[in-house]
Tab-separated table of C-alpha atoms in Angstrom:
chain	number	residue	atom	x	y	z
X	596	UNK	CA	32.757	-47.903	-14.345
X	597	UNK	CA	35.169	-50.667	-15.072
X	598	UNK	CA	31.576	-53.373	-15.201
X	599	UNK	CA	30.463	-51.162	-18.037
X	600	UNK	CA	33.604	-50.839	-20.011
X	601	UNK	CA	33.702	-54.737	-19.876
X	602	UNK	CA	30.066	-54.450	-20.612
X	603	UNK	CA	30.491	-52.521	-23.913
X	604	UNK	CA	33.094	-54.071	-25.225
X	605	UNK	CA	31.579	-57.268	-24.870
X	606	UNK	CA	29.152	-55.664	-27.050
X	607	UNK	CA	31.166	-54.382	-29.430
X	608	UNK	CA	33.084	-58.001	-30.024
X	609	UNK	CA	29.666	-59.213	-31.302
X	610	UNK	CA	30.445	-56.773	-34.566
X	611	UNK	CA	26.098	-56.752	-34.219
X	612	UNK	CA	24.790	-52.807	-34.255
X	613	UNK	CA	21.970	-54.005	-32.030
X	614	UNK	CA	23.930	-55.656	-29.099
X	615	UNK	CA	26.003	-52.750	-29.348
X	616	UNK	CA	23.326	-49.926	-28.855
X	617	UNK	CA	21.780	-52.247	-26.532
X	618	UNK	CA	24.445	-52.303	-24.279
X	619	UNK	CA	24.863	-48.176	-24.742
X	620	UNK	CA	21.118	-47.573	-23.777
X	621	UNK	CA	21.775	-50.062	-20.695
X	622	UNK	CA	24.752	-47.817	-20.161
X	623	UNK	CA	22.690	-44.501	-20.499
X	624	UNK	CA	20.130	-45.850	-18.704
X	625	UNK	CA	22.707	-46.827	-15.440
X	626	UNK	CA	23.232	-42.663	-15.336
X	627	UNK	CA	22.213	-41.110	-12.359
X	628	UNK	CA	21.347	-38.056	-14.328
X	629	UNK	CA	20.197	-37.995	-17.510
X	630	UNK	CA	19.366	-34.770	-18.235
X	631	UNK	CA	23.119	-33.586	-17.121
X	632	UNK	CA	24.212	-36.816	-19.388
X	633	UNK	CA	22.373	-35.583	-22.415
X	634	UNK	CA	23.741	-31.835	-21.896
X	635	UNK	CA	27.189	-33.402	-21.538
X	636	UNK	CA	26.727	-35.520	-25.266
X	637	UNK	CA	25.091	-32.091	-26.336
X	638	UNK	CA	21.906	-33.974	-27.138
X	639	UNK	CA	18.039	-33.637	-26.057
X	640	UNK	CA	16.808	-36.131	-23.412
X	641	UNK	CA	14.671	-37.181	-25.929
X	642	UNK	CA	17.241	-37.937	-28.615
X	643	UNK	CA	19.436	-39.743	-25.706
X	644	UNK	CA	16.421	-41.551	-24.799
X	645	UNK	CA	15.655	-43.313	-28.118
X	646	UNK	CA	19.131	-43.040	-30.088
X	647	UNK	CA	20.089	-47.158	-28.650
X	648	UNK	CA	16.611	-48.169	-28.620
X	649	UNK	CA	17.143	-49.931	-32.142
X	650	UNK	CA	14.288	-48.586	-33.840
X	651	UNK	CA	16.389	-46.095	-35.025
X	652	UNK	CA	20.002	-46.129	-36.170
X	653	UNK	CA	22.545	-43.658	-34.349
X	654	UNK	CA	24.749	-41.912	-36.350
X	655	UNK	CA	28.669	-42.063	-35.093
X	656	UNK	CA	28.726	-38.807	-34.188
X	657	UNK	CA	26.147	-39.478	-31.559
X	658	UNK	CA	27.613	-42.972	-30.201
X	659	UNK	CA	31.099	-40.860	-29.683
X	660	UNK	CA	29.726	-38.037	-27.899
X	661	UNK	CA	27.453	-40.537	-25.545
X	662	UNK	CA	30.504	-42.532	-24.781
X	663	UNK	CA	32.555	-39.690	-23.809
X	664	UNK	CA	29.531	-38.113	-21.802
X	665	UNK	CA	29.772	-41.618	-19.984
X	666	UNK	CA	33.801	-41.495	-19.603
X	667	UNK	CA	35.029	-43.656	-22.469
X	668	UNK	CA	36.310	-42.651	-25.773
X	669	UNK	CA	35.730	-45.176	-28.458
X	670	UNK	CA	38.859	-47.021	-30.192
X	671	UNK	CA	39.577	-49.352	-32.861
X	672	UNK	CA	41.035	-52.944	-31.882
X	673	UNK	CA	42.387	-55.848	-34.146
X	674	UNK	CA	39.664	-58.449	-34.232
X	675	UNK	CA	41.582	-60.714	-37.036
X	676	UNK	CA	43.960	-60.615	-39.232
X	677	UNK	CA	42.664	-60.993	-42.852
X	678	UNK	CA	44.197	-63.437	-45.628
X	679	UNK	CA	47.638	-61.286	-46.717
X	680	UNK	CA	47.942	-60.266	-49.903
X	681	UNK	CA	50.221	-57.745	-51.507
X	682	UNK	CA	49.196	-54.158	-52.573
X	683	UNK	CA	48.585	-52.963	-56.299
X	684	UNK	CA	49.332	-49.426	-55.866
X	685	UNK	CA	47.514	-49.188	-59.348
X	686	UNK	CA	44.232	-51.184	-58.805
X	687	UNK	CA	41.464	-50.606	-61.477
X	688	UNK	CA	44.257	-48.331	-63.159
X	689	UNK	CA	44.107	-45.780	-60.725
X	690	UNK	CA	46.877	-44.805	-58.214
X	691	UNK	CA	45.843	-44.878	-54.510
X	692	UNK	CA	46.652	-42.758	-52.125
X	693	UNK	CA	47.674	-45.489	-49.723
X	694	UNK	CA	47.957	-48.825	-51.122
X	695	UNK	CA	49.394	-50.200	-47.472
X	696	UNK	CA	45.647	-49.598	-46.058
X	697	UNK	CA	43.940	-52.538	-48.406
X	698	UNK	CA	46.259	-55.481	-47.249
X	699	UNK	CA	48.086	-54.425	-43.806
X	700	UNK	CA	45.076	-54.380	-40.985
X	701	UNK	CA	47.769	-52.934	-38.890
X	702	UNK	CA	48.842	-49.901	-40.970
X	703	UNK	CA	45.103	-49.287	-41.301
X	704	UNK	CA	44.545	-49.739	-37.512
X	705	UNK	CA	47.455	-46.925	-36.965
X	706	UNK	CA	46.104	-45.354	-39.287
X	707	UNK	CA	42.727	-44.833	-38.017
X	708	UNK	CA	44.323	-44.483	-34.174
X	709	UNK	CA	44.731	-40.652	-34.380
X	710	UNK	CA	41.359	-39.110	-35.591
X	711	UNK	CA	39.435	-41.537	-33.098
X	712	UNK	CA	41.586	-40.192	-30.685
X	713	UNK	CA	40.927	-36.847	-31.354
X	714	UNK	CA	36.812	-38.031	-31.524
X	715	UNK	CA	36.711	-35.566	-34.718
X	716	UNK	CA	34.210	-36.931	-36.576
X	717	UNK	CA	35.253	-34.921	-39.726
X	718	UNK	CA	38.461	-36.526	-39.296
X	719	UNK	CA	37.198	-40.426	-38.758
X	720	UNK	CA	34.842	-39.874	-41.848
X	721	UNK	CA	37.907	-38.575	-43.883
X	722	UNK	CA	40.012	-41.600	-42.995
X	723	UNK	CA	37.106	-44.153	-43.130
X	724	UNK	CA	36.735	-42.899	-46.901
X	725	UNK	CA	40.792	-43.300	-47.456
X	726	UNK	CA	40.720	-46.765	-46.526
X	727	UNK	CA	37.475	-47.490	-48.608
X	728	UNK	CA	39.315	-45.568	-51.730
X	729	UNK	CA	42.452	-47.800	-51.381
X	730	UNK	CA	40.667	-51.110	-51.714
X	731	UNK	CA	41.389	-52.688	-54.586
X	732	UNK	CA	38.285	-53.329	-55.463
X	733	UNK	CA	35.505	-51.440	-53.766
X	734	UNK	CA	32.604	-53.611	-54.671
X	735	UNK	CA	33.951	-56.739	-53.970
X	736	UNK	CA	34.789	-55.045	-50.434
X	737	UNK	CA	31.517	-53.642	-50.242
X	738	UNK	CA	29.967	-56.731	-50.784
X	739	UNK	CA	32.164	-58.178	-47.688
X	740	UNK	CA	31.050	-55.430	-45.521
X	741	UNK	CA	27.193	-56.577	-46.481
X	742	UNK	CA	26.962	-52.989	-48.079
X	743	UNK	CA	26.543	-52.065	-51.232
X	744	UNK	CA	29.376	-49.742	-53.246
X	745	UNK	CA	27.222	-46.566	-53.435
X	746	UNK	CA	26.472	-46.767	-49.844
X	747	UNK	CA	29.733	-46.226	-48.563
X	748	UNK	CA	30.933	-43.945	-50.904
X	749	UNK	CA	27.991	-41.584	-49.828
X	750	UNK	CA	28.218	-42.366	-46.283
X	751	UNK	CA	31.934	-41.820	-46.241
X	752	UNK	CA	31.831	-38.240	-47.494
X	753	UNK	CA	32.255	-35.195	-45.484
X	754	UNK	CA	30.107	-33.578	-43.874
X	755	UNK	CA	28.165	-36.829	-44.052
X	756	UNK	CA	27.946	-38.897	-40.870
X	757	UNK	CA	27.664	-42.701	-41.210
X	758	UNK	CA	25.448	-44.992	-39.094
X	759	UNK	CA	27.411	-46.779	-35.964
X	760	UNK	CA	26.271	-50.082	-37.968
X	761	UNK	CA	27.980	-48.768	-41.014
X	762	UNK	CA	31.166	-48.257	-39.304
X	763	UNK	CA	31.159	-51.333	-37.423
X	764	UNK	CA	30.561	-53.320	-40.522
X	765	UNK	CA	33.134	-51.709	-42.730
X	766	UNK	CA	35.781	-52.731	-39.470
X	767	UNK	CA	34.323	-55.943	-39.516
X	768	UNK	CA	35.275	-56.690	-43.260
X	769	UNK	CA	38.471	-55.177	-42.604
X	770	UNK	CA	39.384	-57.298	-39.946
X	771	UNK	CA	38.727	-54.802	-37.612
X	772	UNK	CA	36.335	-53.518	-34.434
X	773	UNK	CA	34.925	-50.675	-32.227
X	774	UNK	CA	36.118	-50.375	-28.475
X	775	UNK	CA	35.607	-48.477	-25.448
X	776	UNK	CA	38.556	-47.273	-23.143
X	777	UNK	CA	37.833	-45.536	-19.952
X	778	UNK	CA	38.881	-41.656	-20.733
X	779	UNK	CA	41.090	-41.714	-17.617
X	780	UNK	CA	43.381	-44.133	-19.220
X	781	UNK	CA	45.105	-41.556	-21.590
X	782	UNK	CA	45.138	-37.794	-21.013
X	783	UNK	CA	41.675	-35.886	-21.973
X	784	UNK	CA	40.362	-32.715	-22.400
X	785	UNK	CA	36.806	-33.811	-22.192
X	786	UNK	CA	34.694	-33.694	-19.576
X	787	UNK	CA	34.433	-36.052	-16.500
X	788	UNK	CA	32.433	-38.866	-16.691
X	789	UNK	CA	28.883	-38.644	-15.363
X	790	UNK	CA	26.549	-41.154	-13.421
């Protein structure tokens, strides 16, 4: 268990979607069950089988619940800390929920602690689309992130669920990245790990 946790978050250092579901399907693929694994993510076999394959690109939703089905809940870690630069709580003439989330990477990171902890993904999406509404300028960011302005606004919507390369490249320009912790680390109400 601890091999793969340093596995995947070796992975998820790269900030590169396909290393990442590369070393999830090598993780899936490790299970001694997969059927009982896919039942525990509350996916098909099939879907399980090719989600990491990187032919296709797997939606958060379905990177969370295959990382808890293996015993790890996924977390957000300080890669870098950006250039500083003080917040205009009236950017573009609008007034921004919270202006503290477009120059403080650690307000942001605290900010984003609590729905990944919960593994809501209603909840991540919400605050994923706070944090892109208080940049101060969303095209600019978006152009950091190697996205393009519409995209994130759509993806960032409820009930819409982003990509796992969407998310890791919006952390990425915010000087941010994915993790795994093993789920025995910090009290849990999801199932044990399987494999």
């Amino acid at each position: 268990m601890r091999s793969m946790e340093i596995s995947l978050n070796a992975a998820f250092k790269t900030a590169d979607a396909l290393i990442i579901c590369g070393a999830i399907n090598n993780a899936v693929r490790s299970s001694s069950n997969i059927l009982r694994l896919a039942e525990a993510a509350g996916i098909s076999r099939v879907t399980l089988y090719r989600a990491f394959k990187g032919k296709t690109e797997p939606r958060l939703d379905t990177a969370l619940n295959v990382l808890g089905a293996l015993g790890f809940q996924l977390v957000v870690k300080l890669e870098r800390l950006p250039p500083m630069s003080a917040p205009n709580p009236t950017a573009s003439g609008k007034i921004v929920a919270h202006p503290e989330l477009r120059s403080k990477p650690t307000a942001t990171l605290t900010y984003l602690a609590g729905p990944f902890k919960t593994a809501d993904i209603n909840a991540i999406v919400k605050a994923l689309a706070d944090i892109l509404r208080a940049q101060e300028n969303v095209q600019q960011f978006a152009n950091k992130a190697g996205l393009t302005r519409a995209t994130l606004y759509h993806a960032f919507t409820v009930p819409r669920t982003p990509r796992l390369s969407m998310v890791v490249s919006f952390l990425h320009a915010l000087g941010l990245r994915l993790a795994v912790q093993a789920l025995g680390t910090r009290a849990s109400t999801k199932k044990p790990p399987l494999g």
